[in-house]
Short mmCIF file of C-alpha atoms and ligand atoms in Angstrom, two decimals:
data_model
loop_
_atom_site.label_atom_id
_atom_site.label_comp_id
_atom_site.label_asym_id
_atom_site.label_seq_id
_atom_site.Cartn_x
_atom_site.Cartn_y
_atom_site.Cartn_z
CA MET A 1 18.89 21.76 39.17
CA THR A 2 15.76 20.64 37.41
CA ARG A 3 15.90 17.24 35.77
CA LEU A 4 17.13 16.92 32.22
CA THR A 5 14.67 15.63 29.72
CA ASP A 6 15.62 12.49 27.81
CA ASP A 7 16.05 14.65 24.73
CA GLN A 8 18.43 16.97 26.49
CA LEU A 9 20.42 14.07 27.92
CA ASN A 10 20.68 12.41 24.52
CA ALA A 11 21.66 15.68 22.90
CA LEU A 12 24.39 16.20 25.50
CA LYS A 13 25.76 12.68 24.94
CA ASP A 14 25.66 13.21 21.18
CA ARG A 15 27.72 16.35 21.57
CA ASN A 16 30.22 14.55 23.80
CA PRO A 17 31.22 11.13 22.44
CA VAL A 18 33.07 9.11 25.11
CA ALA A 19 36.01 8.48 22.79
CA ALA A 20 36.45 12.19 22.10
CA ILE A 21 36.26 13.21 25.76
CA ALA A 22 38.58 10.39 26.90
CA GLY A 23 40.86 11.09 23.93
CA ASP A 24 41.52 14.58 25.30
CA TRP A 25 42.95 13.05 28.47
CA VAL A 26 44.75 9.93 27.26
CA ALA A 27 46.29 8.51 24.06
CA LEU A 28 43.69 6.12 22.62
CA ARG A 29 44.38 3.66 19.83
CA ARG A 30 41.91 2.21 17.37
CA LYS A 31 40.80 -1.29 18.16
CA GLY A 32 38.94 -3.64 15.83
CA ARG A 33 35.68 -2.21 14.54
CA ALA A 34 35.46 1.41 13.53
CA GLY A 35 34.73 3.65 16.50
CA GLN A 36 36.28 1.27 19.06
CA TYR A 37 39.29 2.46 21.04
CA VAL A 38 41.71 1.09 23.62
CA GLY A 39 44.35 2.73 25.80
CA PRO A 40 45.25 4.06 29.22
CA CYS A 41 42.41 4.84 31.63
CA PRO A 42 41.67 8.54 32.19
CA ILE A 43 40.74 7.70 35.76
CA CYS A 44 43.35 5.24 36.98
CA SER A 45 46.37 5.18 34.59
CA ASP A 46 49.60 6.87 35.70
CA ASP A 47 50.91 7.21 32.11
CA PRO A 48 48.24 8.87 29.98
CA GLN A 49 50.47 8.65 26.86
CA SER A 50 51.23 4.94 27.19
CA LYS A 51 51.32 3.19 23.82
CA THR A 52 50.73 -0.24 25.28
CA ALA A 53 48.06 0.26 27.94
CA ALA A 54 44.89 -1.72 27.20
CA ARG A 55 42.87 -1.52 30.40
CA PHE A 56 40.46 1.08 29.10
CA GLU A 57 38.14 0.47 26.18
CA CYS A 58 35.48 2.72 24.77
CA ASP A 59 33.43 3.76 21.81
CA GLY A 60 31.20 6.79 21.30
CA ASP A 61 28.61 5.81 23.88
CA LYS A 62 30.26 3.69 26.58
CA TRP A 63 33.52 3.01 28.37
CA VAL A 64 34.84 0.22 30.58
CA CYS A 65 38.04 -0.07 32.61
CA ALA A 66 39.40 -3.44 33.67
CA VAL A 67 41.35 -1.95 36.53
CA CYS A 68 38.70 0.44 37.83
CA GLN A 69 36.18 -2.37 37.37
CA ASP A 70 33.87 0.37 36.27
CA GLY A 71 32.22 1.72 33.21
CA GLY A 72 29.29 3.69 31.92
CA ASP A 73 28.44 6.68 29.80
CA VAL A 74 30.28 9.95 29.29
CA ILE A 75 28.66 11.52 32.36
CA ALA A 76 29.86 8.67 34.58
CA LEU A 77 33.35 9.03 33.10
CA MET A 78 33.41 12.75 33.84
CA MET A 79 32.12 12.19 37.40
CA ARG A 80 34.77 9.51 38.16
CA ARG A 81 37.65 11.33 36.56
CA GLU A 82 36.92 14.75 38.05
CA GLY A 83 35.36 13.52 41.29
CA ILE A 84 32.28 15.63 40.76
CA ASP A 85 28.56 14.99 41.00
CA PHE A 86 26.06 14.53 38.19
CA ALA A 87 25.20 18.22 37.95
CA GLY A 88 28.86 19.14 37.90
CA ALA A 89 29.53 16.61 35.13
CA ILE A 90 26.65 17.99 33.08
CA GLU A 91 28.07 21.46 33.54
CA ARG A 92 31.56 20.36 32.47
CA LEU A 93 30.10 18.68 29.37
CA GLY A 94 28.66 21.95 28.12
CA GLY A 95 25.67 22.15 30.41
CA ARG A 96 22.05 21.51 29.88
CA ARG A 97 21.15 23.13 26.62
CA GLU A 98 17.57 24.07 26.22
CA GLU A 99 16.19 23.01 22.93
CA ALA A 100 14.94 26.57 23.29
CA PRO A 101 18.06 28.30 24.53
CA THR A 102 16.91 31.74 23.37
CA PRO A 103 13.52 33.43 23.68
CA ALA A 104 13.19 33.49 19.88
CA ILE A 105 13.65 29.72 19.65
CA ALA A 106 11.36 29.14 22.64
CA GLU A 107 8.64 31.13 20.95
CA ARG A 108 8.95 29.00 17.82
CA ARG A 109 8.86 25.91 19.97
CA GLY A 110 5.67 27.20 21.60
CA LEU A 111 4.04 27.49 18.18
CA GLN A 112 5.13 23.96 17.27
CA ASP A 113 3.94 22.57 20.59
CA HIS A 114 0.55 24.18 20.14
CA ALA A 115 0.26 22.62 16.70
CA ALA A 116 1.18 19.25 18.26
CA GLY A 117 -1.74 19.58 20.66
CA LEU A 118 0.25 20.27 23.85
CA SER A 119 -1.36 22.33 26.62
CA ILE A 120 -0.03 25.64 27.90
CA ASN A 121 1.33 23.82 30.97
CA ALA A 122 3.20 21.26 28.92
CA ARG A 123 6.73 22.54 29.51
CA PRO A 124 7.44 22.65 33.27
CA GLU A 125 11.17 22.59 32.47
CA TYR A 126 11.01 26.14 31.13
CA THR A 127 11.35 29.09 33.48
CA GLY A 128 11.73 32.86 33.36
CA GLU A 129 11.96 34.60 30.02
CA ILE A 130 12.23 31.28 28.14
CA LEU A 131 8.89 30.19 29.61
CA ALA A 132 7.38 33.59 28.81
CA ALA A 133 8.60 33.32 25.22
CA TRP A 134 7.35 29.75 24.88
CA GLN A 135 3.91 30.78 26.17
CA ARG A 136 3.90 33.72 23.76
CA GLY A 137 4.49 31.25 20.93
CA TRP A 138 1.80 28.89 22.22
CA ARG A 139 -0.76 31.73 22.44
CA LYS A 140 0.17 32.84 18.94
CA GLY A 141 -0.56 29.29 17.79
CA GLU A 142 -3.89 29.36 19.59
CA ALA A 143 -4.81 32.71 18.00
CA ARG A 144 -3.85 31.41 14.56
CA ALA A 145 -5.91 28.26 15.03
CA GLN A 146 -8.92 30.32 16.05
CA TYR A 147 -8.40 32.64 13.09
CA GLU A 148 -8.25 29.63 10.77
CA VAL A 149 -11.61 28.42 12.06
CA PHE A 150 -13.02 31.91 11.50
CA ALA A 151 -11.46 32.23 8.02
CA ARG A 152 -12.65 28.77 6.99
CA GLU A 153 -16.20 29.59 8.06
CA ARG A 154 -16.08 32.96 6.30
CA GLU A 155 -14.82 31.29 3.09
CA ARG A 156 -17.54 28.67 3.40
CA THR A 157 -20.15 31.44 3.67
CA ARG A 158 -18.77 33.21 0.59
CA LEU A 159 -18.73 29.98 -1.41
CA TRP A 160 -22.24 29.12 -0.27
CA GLY A 161 -23.30 32.52 -1.64
CA PHE A 162 -21.86 31.70 -5.08
CA TRP A 163 -23.56 28.30 -5.02
CA GLN A 164 -26.91 29.87 -4.07
CA ALA A 165 -26.55 32.31 -6.97
CA ALA A 166 -25.87 29.51 -9.46
CA ILE A 167 -28.50 28.22 -11.86
CA PRO A 168 -29.25 24.52 -11.21
CA ILE A 169 -28.11 22.17 -13.96
CA ALA A 170 -31.66 21.41 -15.15
CA ARG A 171 -32.07 25.00 -16.39
CA ALA A 172 -28.41 25.79 -17.05
CA TYR A 173 -28.00 25.73 -20.82
CA GLY A 174 -24.35 26.73 -20.45
CA LEU A 175 -23.77 23.42 -18.71
CA HIS A 176 -25.86 21.48 -21.24
CA ASN A 177 -23.60 22.91 -23.95
CA TYR A 178 -20.48 22.04 -22.01
CA PHE A 179 -21.47 18.40 -21.54
CA SER A 180 -22.73 17.91 -25.09
CA GLY A 181 -19.59 19.60 -26.43
CA ARG A 182 -17.56 16.90 -24.67
CA GLY A 183 -19.79 14.16 -26.03
CA LEU A 184 -21.33 13.51 -22.64
CA ASP A 185 -24.88 13.12 -21.44
CA LEU A 186 -25.89 15.19 -18.44
CA PRO A 187 -25.13 13.45 -15.15
CA PRO A 188 -28.10 11.61 -13.63
CA ALA A 189 -30.92 13.12 -11.59
CA GLY A 190 -29.88 14.38 -8.20
CA CYS A 191 -26.47 15.57 -9.38
CA LYS A 192 -25.41 18.76 -7.70
CA LEU A 193 -23.97 20.98 -10.39
CA GLY A 194 -24.73 24.58 -11.17
CA TRP A 195 -23.80 27.32 -13.59
CA HIS A 196 -22.63 30.75 -12.47
CA PRO A 197 -22.55 33.49 -15.12
CA ALA A 198 -19.79 35.62 -13.61
CA MET A 199 -17.53 33.67 -11.31
CA PRO A 200 -14.39 35.55 -10.26
CA TYR A 201 -10.99 33.87 -10.68
CA PHE A 202 -8.40 35.17 -8.25
CA ALA A 203 -4.68 34.67 -8.74
CA ASN A 204 -4.20 33.50 -5.18
CA GLY A 205 -5.91 33.13 -1.83
CA ARG A 206 -4.47 36.35 -0.45
CA GLU A 207 -6.76 37.93 2.12
CA ARG A 208 -6.43 41.54 1.01
CA GLU A 209 -7.07 42.45 -2.61
CA PRO A 210 -6.15 39.17 -4.28
CA PRO A 211 -5.51 39.91 -7.98
CA LEU A 212 -8.64 39.25 -10.06
CA ILE A 213 -7.54 37.53 -13.25
CA HIS A 214 -10.76 36.51 -14.93
CA THR A 215 -14.50 36.70 -14.46
CA GLY A 216 -16.74 34.39 -16.44
CA ALA A 217 -19.18 31.58 -16.67
CA ALA A 218 -18.33 28.59 -14.56
CA MET A 219 -19.58 25.15 -13.58
CA LEU A 220 -19.91 24.96 -9.81
CA ALA A 221 -19.91 21.71 -7.87
CA PRO A 222 -20.36 21.82 -4.10
CA ILE A 223 -17.92 19.76 -2.07
CA LEU A 224 -19.79 17.92 0.67
CA ASP A 225 -18.26 16.41 3.78
CA ALA A 226 -19.01 12.93 5.14
CA ASN A 227 -22.22 14.29 6.71
CA GLY A 228 -23.33 15.89 3.46
CA ARG A 229 -22.55 19.38 4.74
CA PHE A 230 -21.38 22.02 2.25
CA SER A 231 -17.64 22.53 2.82
CA GLY A 232 -16.22 23.91 -0.40
CA LEU A 233 -16.65 24.53 -4.09
CA HIS A 234 -15.11 22.91 -7.16
CA ILE A 235 -15.10 25.51 -9.92
CA THR A 236 -14.54 24.99 -13.67
CA TRP A 237 -14.46 28.14 -15.80
CA LEU A 238 -16.10 27.50 -19.16
CA ASP A 239 -15.79 28.89 -22.66
CA PRO A 240 -17.56 27.15 -25.58
CA CYS A 241 -14.65 28.21 -27.80
CA GLY A 242 -11.92 27.19 -25.37
CA PRO A 243 -10.01 23.88 -25.23
CA LYS A 244 -12.45 21.07 -24.30
CA GLY A 245 -15.08 23.72 -23.58
CA LYS A 246 -13.06 25.27 -20.78
CA ALA A 247 -11.86 28.85 -20.48
CA GLN A 248 -8.26 29.60 -21.31
CA ILE A 249 -7.14 31.77 -18.43
CA ILE A 250 -3.83 33.54 -18.77
CA HIS A 251 -1.99 35.28 -15.97
CA PRO A 252 -1.74 38.95 -17.03
CA ASP A 253 1.76 39.42 -15.59
CA THR A 254 3.49 36.14 -16.36
CA GLY A 255 1.61 34.99 -19.47
CA GLU A 256 1.28 31.59 -17.83
CA VAL A 257 -1.77 29.50 -18.80
CA LEU A 258 -3.59 28.79 -15.54
CA PRO A 259 -5.73 25.73 -14.78
CA ALA A 260 -9.40 26.32 -15.65
CA LYS A 261 -10.36 24.47 -12.46
CA LYS A 262 -10.02 25.55 -8.88
CA VAL A 263 -11.03 24.10 -5.55
CA ARG A 264 -11.91 26.52 -2.76
CA GLY A 265 -12.81 25.73 0.83
CA SER A 266 -12.22 22.32 2.42
CA LYS A 267 -11.70 19.31 0.19
CA ALA A 268 -10.18 16.67 2.47
CA GLY A 269 -12.69 13.94 3.29
CA GLY A 270 -15.24 15.45 0.92
CA TYR A 271 -16.85 14.50 -2.39
CA ILE A 272 -18.95 15.85 -5.23
CA ASP A 273 -22.40 14.34 -5.63
CA LEU A 274 -22.93 13.47 -9.29
CA GLY A 275 -26.39 12.05 -8.70
CA GLY A 276 -27.95 8.63 -9.17
CA ALA A 277 -29.97 6.41 -6.88
CA ARG A 278 -30.44 7.62 -3.30
CA ASP A 279 -30.74 4.08 -1.95
CA ALA A 280 -27.89 2.82 -4.07
CA SER A 281 -26.00 -0.41 -3.49
CA ARG A 282 -23.41 0.36 -6.16
CA MET A 283 -21.20 3.42 -6.46
CA ILE A 284 -19.05 4.59 -9.34
CA ALA A 285 -16.33 7.01 -8.31
CA GLY A 286 -13.40 8.72 -9.96
CA GLU A 287 -11.19 11.75 -9.67
CA GLY A 288 -12.97 14.15 -11.98
CA ILE A 289 -16.50 15.21 -12.88
CA GLU A 290 -15.94 14.50 -16.58
CA THR A 291 -14.47 11.03 -15.92
CA VAL A 292 -17.44 9.91 -13.86
CA ALA A 293 -19.89 11.58 -16.26
CA ALA A 294 -18.23 9.75 -19.16
CA VAL A 295 -18.69 6.35 -17.53
CA HIS A 296 -22.28 7.24 -16.68
CA THR A 297 -22.82 8.19 -20.33
CA ALA A 298 -21.29 4.94 -21.61
CA LEU A 299 -23.33 2.74 -19.23
CA LYS A 300 -26.54 4.60 -20.00
CA ARG A 301 -26.00 4.36 -23.75
CA ALA A 302 -25.28 0.66 -23.36
CA GLY A 303 -28.71 0.29 -21.73
CA ARG A 304 -27.32 -0.79 -18.36
CA ASP A 305 -29.57 -0.76 -15.31
CA LEU A 306 -28.47 2.21 -13.21
CA SER A 307 -31.47 2.25 -10.86
CA ARG A 308 -29.29 1.23 -7.88
CA THR A 309 -26.14 3.15 -8.85
CA LEU A 310 -24.69 6.29 -7.30
CA PHE A 311 -22.08 8.53 -8.94
CA ARG A 312 -19.49 10.40 -6.93
CA VAL A 313 -16.37 12.42 -7.62
CA GLY A 314 -13.35 12.23 -5.28
CA ILE A 315 -11.95 15.56 -6.56
CA ASP A 316 -8.35 14.33 -6.83
CA LEU A 317 -6.37 11.13 -6.47
CA GLY A 318 -5.12 12.06 -3.00
CA ASN A 319 -8.61 12.57 -1.65
CA LEU A 320 -10.04 9.58 -3.51
CA ALA A 321 -7.55 7.26 -1.81
CA GLY A 322 -6.45 9.14 1.31
CA ARG A 323 -2.98 9.26 2.79
CA ALA A 324 -0.69 6.23 2.68
CA THR A 325 1.15 4.88 5.69
CA GLU A 326 4.37 4.42 3.75
CA THR A 327 6.03 4.95 0.39
CA LEU A 328 7.30 2.43 -2.15
CA PRO A 329 10.11 2.74 -4.68
CA HIS A 330 8.84 3.37 -8.20
CA PRO A 331 9.84 0.45 -10.49
CA THR A 332 11.36 2.71 -13.16
CA LEU A 333 11.27 6.41 -12.24
CA LYS A 334 14.46 7.79 -10.72
CA THR A 335 15.14 10.96 -8.78
CA ALA A 336 17.71 13.51 -9.97
CA GLY A 337 20.16 11.76 -7.62
CA GLY A 338 19.62 8.40 -9.35
CA ARG A 339 17.66 6.75 -6.53
CA PRO A 340 14.23 5.28 -7.24
CA GLN A 341 11.41 7.79 -6.96
CA ARG A 342 9.18 6.93 -4.00
CA VAL A 343 5.40 7.02 -4.29
CA PRO A 344 2.65 6.53 -1.68
CA GLY A 345 2.00 2.81 -1.18
CA PRO A 346 -1.20 0.75 -0.94
CA ASP A 347 -1.72 0.84 2.84
CA PHE A 348 -4.01 3.60 4.01
CA ASP A 349 -3.63 5.83 7.04
CA ARG A 350 -6.74 5.32 9.13
CA SER A 351 -6.34 8.73 10.79
CA ALA A 352 -6.37 10.67 7.51
CA PRO A 353 -9.55 11.74 5.71
CA ALA A 354 -10.59 10.54 2.24
CA MET A 355 -13.68 10.47 0.03
CA PRO A 356 -16.44 8.82 2.09
CA VAL A 357 -18.19 5.69 0.84
CA PRO A 358 -21.75 5.24 2.18
CA LEU A 359 -22.18 2.11 4.25
CA GLY A 360 -25.04 0.92 2.03
CA ILE A 361 -22.65 0.56 -0.90
CA SER A 362 -21.82 -3.11 -1.39
CA GLU A 363 -20.11 -2.70 -4.75
CA MET A 364 -17.81 0.11 -5.78
CA ILE A 365 -16.16 0.77 -9.11
CA LEU A 366 -13.11 3.01 -8.94
CA LEU A 367 -12.11 4.76 -12.13
CA GLY A 368 -8.41 5.31 -12.75
CA ASP A 369 -7.49 8.09 -15.12
CA GLY A 370 -4.62 7.80 -17.53
CA ASP A 371 -3.32 11.28 -16.88
CA SER A 372 -1.21 10.45 -13.83
CA ASP A 373 1.69 8.00 -13.66
CA PRO A 374 0.21 4.46 -13.92
CA PHE A 375 2.18 3.03 -10.97
CA LEU A 376 1.25 5.98 -8.74
CA THR A 377 -2.40 5.73 -9.82
CA SER A 378 -2.60 1.98 -9.31
CA GLN A 379 -1.15 2.29 -5.79
CA ALA A 380 -3.73 4.99 -4.99
CA MET A 381 -6.56 2.84 -6.37
CA GLU A 382 -5.43 -0.14 -4.32
CA ARG A 383 -5.30 2.12 -1.25
CA ALA A 384 -8.85 3.33 -1.92
CA ARG A 385 -9.94 -0.30 -2.34
CA ARG A 386 -8.36 -1.40 0.95
CA ARG A 387 -9.94 1.56 2.73
CA ALA A 388 -13.39 0.75 1.35
CA VAL A 389 -13.06 -2.93 2.26
CA ALA A 390 -11.82 -2.12 5.77
CA ASP A 391 -15.06 -0.20 6.37
CA ARG A 392 -17.17 -3.07 5.07
CA PRO A 393 -15.38 -6.39 4.51
CA ASP A 394 -18.10 -7.85 2.26
CA ARG A 395 -17.80 -4.94 -0.14
CA ILE A 396 -16.66 -5.69 -3.67
CA VAL A 397 -14.37 -3.08 -5.14
CA ARG A 398 -13.41 -3.13 -8.81
CA ILE A 399 -10.74 -0.90 -10.26
CA ARG A 400 -11.04 0.14 -13.88
CA PHE A 401 -8.51 2.05 -15.93
CA ALA A 402 -9.18 3.95 -19.12
CA ALA A 403 -7.57 2.11 -22.03
CA GLY A 404 -4.22 3.07 -23.48
CA GLY A 405 -3.31 6.07 -21.34
CA LYS A 406 -6.47 7.90 -22.37
CA ASP A 407 -9.10 9.22 -20.01
CA PHE A 408 -12.63 7.89 -19.96
CA ASN A 409 -13.96 11.01 -21.66
CA ASP A 410 -11.61 10.37 -24.65
CA MET A 411 -13.19 6.94 -25.01
CA ILE A 412 -16.69 8.34 -25.55
CA LYS A 413 -17.43 8.90 -29.21
CA ARG A 414 -18.50 12.45 -29.78
CA PRO A 415 -21.79 12.72 -31.68
CA ALA A 416 -21.28 13.62 -35.32
ZN1 LIG B 501 40.55 2.77 35.21
#
């Protein structure tokens, strides 16, 4: 018999609590703490129904007999009582159950194991059709992973095509109108924004014939990875007559108003370059293009020196701050079950990607929007701060929130 894995052994013990197995043989009585029993010994007692015997004590995991001077786990009990070996005891306790007892489950396990980074030789305990099924699952995982690489690259190529077809912001009057309509100056020189006259809006990311819901003018912002490589596109469909200058896009079947923004391609660990100094020592970053543009506008109008300042957009709060290592209870929000809502805490997960901060940046200002829950947002901002300081301990990070639950764009006075 091949060795049981620890998991299999634990599973077998879980299925066979000592007290339940012993209780089938002898009359056990409760003793003290819950789950503790006392009674005749299944191995050595001559009266298994004795109401007074106290030589044998057990709980779910262990037993001990004062007369046998022995004890152990449920397997040891079975071996002593039945006079059988380890393999026999395992058999009597229901046998070794594969976590993949059927080919269908083994195949699923193979997929999971591939995703967990295990090699195709990782399960020597499997044999025969179970092994074949597990390997089928693993190979399916491998094929999917390769397809994902292919699909990601193909999407990147498509998005790059849209970006190449876009009119750069300097000549894009549609974008000039959008920014001035929101009371904002154009972002500083070097900002990577473009205007596409006929950007398609698909209902979903379905590979074959995704429903086309809208085609129209859009602001395009390339998403760059930590190396500055094009990895995706942030798209905002525009309409000078729409709410806040954005297109109102309605799903033709459901009547649902859809977000006028979409992110395609890879976002994690990326950012949008909103321009500014190339050799900057200070960086201003926030979740959205308009937020960061609003703060740029306010600083510029106040005559502040921006010659050493860089402007970046983190795309969303999750990417701005990265993943947390743990969650915290929300001070006031409750779940439907009445327990405190949990939100990601301030400690960052080093292994997870987030908006990159160039090493040359010695001062960073993080902009918190008022449109998410304040506690959630402040935890995310603190997480982004700790991440930035961990990369460069002398870095100063300031966190600024828009006043009174507004966003920074609301705080800019629109020109009369
Ligand atoms: Zn005994």
